[in-house]
mmCIF file of C-alpha atoms in Angstrom:
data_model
loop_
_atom_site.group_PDB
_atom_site.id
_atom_site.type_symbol
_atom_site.label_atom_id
_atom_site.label_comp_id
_atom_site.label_asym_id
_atom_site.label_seq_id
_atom_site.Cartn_x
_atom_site.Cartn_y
_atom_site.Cartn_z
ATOM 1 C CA UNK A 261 -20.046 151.219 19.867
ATOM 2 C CA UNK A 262 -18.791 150.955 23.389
ATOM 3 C CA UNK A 263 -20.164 147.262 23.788
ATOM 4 C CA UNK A 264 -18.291 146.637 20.227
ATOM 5 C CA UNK A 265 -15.169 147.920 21.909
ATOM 6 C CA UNK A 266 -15.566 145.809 25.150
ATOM 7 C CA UNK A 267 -16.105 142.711 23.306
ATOM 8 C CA UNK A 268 -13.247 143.266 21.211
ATOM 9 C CA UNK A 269 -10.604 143.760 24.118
ATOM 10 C CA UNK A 270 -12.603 140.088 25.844
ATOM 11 C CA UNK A 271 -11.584 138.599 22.460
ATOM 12 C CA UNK A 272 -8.059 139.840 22.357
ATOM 13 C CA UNK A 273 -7.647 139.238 26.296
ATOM 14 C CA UNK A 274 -8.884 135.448 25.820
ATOM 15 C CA UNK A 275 -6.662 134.941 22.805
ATOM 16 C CA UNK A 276 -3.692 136.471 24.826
ATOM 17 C CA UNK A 277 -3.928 134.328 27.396
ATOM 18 C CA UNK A 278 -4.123 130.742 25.432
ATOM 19 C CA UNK A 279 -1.119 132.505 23.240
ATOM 20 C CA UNK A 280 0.642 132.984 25.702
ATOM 21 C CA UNK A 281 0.409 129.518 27.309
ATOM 22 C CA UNK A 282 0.588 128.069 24.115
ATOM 23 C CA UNK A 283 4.167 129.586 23.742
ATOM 24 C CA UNK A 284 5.285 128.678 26.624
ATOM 25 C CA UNK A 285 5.031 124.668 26.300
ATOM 26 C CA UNK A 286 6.174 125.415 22.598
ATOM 27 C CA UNK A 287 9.133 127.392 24.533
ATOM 28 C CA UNK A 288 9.595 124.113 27.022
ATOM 29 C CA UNK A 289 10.274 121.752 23.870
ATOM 30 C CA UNK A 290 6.771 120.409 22.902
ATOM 31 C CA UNK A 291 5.995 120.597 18.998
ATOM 32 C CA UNK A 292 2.892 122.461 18.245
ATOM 33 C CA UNK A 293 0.857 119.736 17.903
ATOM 34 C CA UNK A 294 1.366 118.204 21.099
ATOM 35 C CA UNK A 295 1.372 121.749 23.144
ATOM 36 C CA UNK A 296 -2.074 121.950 21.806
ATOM 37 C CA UNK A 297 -3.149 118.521 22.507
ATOM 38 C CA UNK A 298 -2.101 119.435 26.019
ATOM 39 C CA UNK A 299 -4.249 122.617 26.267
ATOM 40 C CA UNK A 300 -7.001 120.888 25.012
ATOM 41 C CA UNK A 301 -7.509 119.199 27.938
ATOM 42 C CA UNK A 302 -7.832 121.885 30.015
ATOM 43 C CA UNK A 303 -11.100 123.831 31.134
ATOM 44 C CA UNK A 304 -10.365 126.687 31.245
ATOM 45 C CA UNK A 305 -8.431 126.781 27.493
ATOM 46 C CA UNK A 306 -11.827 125.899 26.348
ATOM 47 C CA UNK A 307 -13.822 128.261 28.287
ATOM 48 C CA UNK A 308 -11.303 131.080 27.096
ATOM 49 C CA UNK A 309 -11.431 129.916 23.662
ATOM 50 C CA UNK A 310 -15.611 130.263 23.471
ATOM 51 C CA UNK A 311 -15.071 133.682 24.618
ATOM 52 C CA UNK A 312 -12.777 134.161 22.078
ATOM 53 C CA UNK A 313 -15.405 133.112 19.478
ATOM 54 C CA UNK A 314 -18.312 134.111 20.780
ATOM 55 C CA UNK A 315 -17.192 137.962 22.002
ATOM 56 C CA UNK A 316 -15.147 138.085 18.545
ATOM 57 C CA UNK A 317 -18.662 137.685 16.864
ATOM 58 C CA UNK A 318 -20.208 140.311 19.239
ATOM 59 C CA UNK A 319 -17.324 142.682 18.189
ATOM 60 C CA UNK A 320 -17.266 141.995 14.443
ATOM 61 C CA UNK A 321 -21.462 141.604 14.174
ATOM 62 C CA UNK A 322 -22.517 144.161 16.843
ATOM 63 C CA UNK A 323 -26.609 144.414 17.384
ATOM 64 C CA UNK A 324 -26.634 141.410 14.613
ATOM 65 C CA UNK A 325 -25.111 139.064 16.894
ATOM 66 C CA UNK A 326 -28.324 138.610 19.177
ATOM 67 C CA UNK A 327 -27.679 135.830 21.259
ATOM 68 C CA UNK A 328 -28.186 136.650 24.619
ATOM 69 C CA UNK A 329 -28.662 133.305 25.855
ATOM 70 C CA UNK A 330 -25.195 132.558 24.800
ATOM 71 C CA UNK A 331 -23.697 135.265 26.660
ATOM 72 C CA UNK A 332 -25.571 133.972 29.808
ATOM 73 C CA UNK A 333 -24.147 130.354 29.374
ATOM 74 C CA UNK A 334 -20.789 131.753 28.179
ATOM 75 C CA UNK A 335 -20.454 133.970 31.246
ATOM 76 C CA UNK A 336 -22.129 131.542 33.758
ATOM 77 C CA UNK A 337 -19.073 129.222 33.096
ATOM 78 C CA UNK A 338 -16.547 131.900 33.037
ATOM 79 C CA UNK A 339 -17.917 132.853 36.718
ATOM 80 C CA UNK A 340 -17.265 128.994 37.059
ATOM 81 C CA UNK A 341 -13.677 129.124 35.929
ATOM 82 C CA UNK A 342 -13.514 131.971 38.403
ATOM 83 C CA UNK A 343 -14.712 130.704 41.428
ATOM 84 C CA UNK A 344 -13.043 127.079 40.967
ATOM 85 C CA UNK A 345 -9.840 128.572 40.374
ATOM 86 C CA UNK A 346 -10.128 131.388 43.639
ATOM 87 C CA UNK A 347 -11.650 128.286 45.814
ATOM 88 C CA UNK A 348 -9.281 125.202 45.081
ATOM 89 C CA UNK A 349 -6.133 126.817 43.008
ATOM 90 C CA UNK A 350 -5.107 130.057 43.636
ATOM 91 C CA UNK A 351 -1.335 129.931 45.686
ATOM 92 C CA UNK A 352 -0.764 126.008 44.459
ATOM 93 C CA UNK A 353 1.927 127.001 42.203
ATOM 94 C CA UNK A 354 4.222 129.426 42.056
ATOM 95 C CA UNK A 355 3.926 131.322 38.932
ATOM 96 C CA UNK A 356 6.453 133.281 36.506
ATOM 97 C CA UNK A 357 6.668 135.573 33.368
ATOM 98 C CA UNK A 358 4.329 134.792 30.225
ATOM 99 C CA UNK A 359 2.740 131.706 32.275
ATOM 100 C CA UNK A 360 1.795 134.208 35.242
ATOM 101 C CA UNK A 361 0.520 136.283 32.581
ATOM 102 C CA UNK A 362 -1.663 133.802 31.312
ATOM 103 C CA UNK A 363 -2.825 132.509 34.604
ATOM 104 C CA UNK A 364 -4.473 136.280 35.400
ATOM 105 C CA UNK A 365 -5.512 136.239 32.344
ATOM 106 C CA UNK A 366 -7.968 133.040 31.885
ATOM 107 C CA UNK A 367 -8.472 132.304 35.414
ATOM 108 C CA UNK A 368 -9.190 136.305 36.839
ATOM 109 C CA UNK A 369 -9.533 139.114 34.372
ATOM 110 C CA UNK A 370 -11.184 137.414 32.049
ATOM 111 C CA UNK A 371 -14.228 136.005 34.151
ATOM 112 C CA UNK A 372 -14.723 139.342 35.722
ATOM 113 C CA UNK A 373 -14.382 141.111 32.122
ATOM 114 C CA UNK A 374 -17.664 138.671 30.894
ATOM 115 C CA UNK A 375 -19.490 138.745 33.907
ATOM 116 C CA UNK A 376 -19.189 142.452 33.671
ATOM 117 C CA UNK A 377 -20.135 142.591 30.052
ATOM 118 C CA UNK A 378 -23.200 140.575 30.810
ATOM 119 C CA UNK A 379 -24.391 142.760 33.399
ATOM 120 C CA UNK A 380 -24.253 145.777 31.293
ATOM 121 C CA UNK A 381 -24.789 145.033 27.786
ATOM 122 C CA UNK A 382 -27.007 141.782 27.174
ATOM 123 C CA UNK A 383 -30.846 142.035 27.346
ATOM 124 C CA UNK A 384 -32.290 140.078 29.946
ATOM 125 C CA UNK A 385 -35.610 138.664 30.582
ATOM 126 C CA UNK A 386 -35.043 135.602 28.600
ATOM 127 C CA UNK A 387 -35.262 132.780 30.504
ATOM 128 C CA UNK A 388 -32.370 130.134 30.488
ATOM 129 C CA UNK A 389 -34.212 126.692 29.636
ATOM 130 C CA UNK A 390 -33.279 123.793 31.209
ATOM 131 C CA UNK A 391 -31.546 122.381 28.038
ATOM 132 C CA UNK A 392 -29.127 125.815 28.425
ATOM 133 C CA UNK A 393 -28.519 124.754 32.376
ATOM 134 C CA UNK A 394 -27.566 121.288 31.830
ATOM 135 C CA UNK A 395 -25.015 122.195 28.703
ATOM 136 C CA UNK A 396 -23.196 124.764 31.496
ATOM 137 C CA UNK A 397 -23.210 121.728 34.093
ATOM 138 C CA UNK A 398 -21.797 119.374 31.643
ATOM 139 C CA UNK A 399 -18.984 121.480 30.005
ATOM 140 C CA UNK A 400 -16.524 120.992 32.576
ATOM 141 C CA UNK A 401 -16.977 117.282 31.558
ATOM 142 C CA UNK A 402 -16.312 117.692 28.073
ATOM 143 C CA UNK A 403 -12.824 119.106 28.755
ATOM 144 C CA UNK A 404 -12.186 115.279 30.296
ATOM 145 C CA UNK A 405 -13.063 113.650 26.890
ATOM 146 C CA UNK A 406 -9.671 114.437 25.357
ATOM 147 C CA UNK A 407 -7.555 111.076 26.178
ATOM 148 C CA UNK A 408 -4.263 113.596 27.062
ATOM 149 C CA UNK A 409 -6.086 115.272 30.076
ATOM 150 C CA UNK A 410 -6.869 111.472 32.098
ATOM 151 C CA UNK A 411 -3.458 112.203 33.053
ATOM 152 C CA UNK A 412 -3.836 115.324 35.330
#
């Protein structure tokens, strides 16, 4: 029950954090289409928004959801999100209100929160194939495939 619980507040903390930006550039004059468009193109977004899915499927599913290779990929690219952001972001910009609030969010809490819910609650032992490394080293990749993010 308590990994049900944990999962749950991941899911709500992920979806917080891409609401909140998402409100914001709705807030700064950009339709909802193109404030989307725009977050699409962004890493971390799409990091936050598999944890959405995949820890809102661990909350609502529970010992069903038995993917624990998932959780290893999903986490090993949080801790990604993590360290890029501590390493070459942290302090560029200064930060206010809902888009500070965000910024913890997807770039702090919410690594720690799924590296943290890896270490306690997924089964390990099973080894991450090759096939699962190479997916984790190409995902930052994919976020460069949507034509509005050659811009940044």
């Amino acid at each position: 029950m308590i990994q049900r619980l944990f999962a749950l507040i991941i899911c709500l903390s992920a979806c917080t954090g891409i609401g909140l930006e998402l409100s914001t550039l709705i807030k700064g004059g950009a339709s909802m289409l193109g404030s989307l468009w725009v977050l699409v193109g962004y890493f971390t977004i799409l990091t936050n928004g598999l944890v959405a899915i995949v820890f809102a499927a661990m909350a609502l599913l529970g010992e069903r959801f038995d993917h624990p290779t998932l959780v290893a990929w999903t986490a090993a690219v949080m801790a990604l999100v993590g360290v890029i952001f501590a390493v070459l972001l942290q302090g560029l910009r200064t930060l206010a209100g809902a888009t500070a609030e965000a910024n913890f969010l997807l770039h702090q809490l919410n690594p720690v929160l799924v590296l943290l819910f890896w270490l306690l609650f997924t089964r390990k032992g099973e080894a991450l194939v090759a096939r699962s490394a190479s997916m984790g080293a190409l995902s930052p990749g994919l976020s460069r495939l949507c034509p509005g993010s050659w811009c940044r």
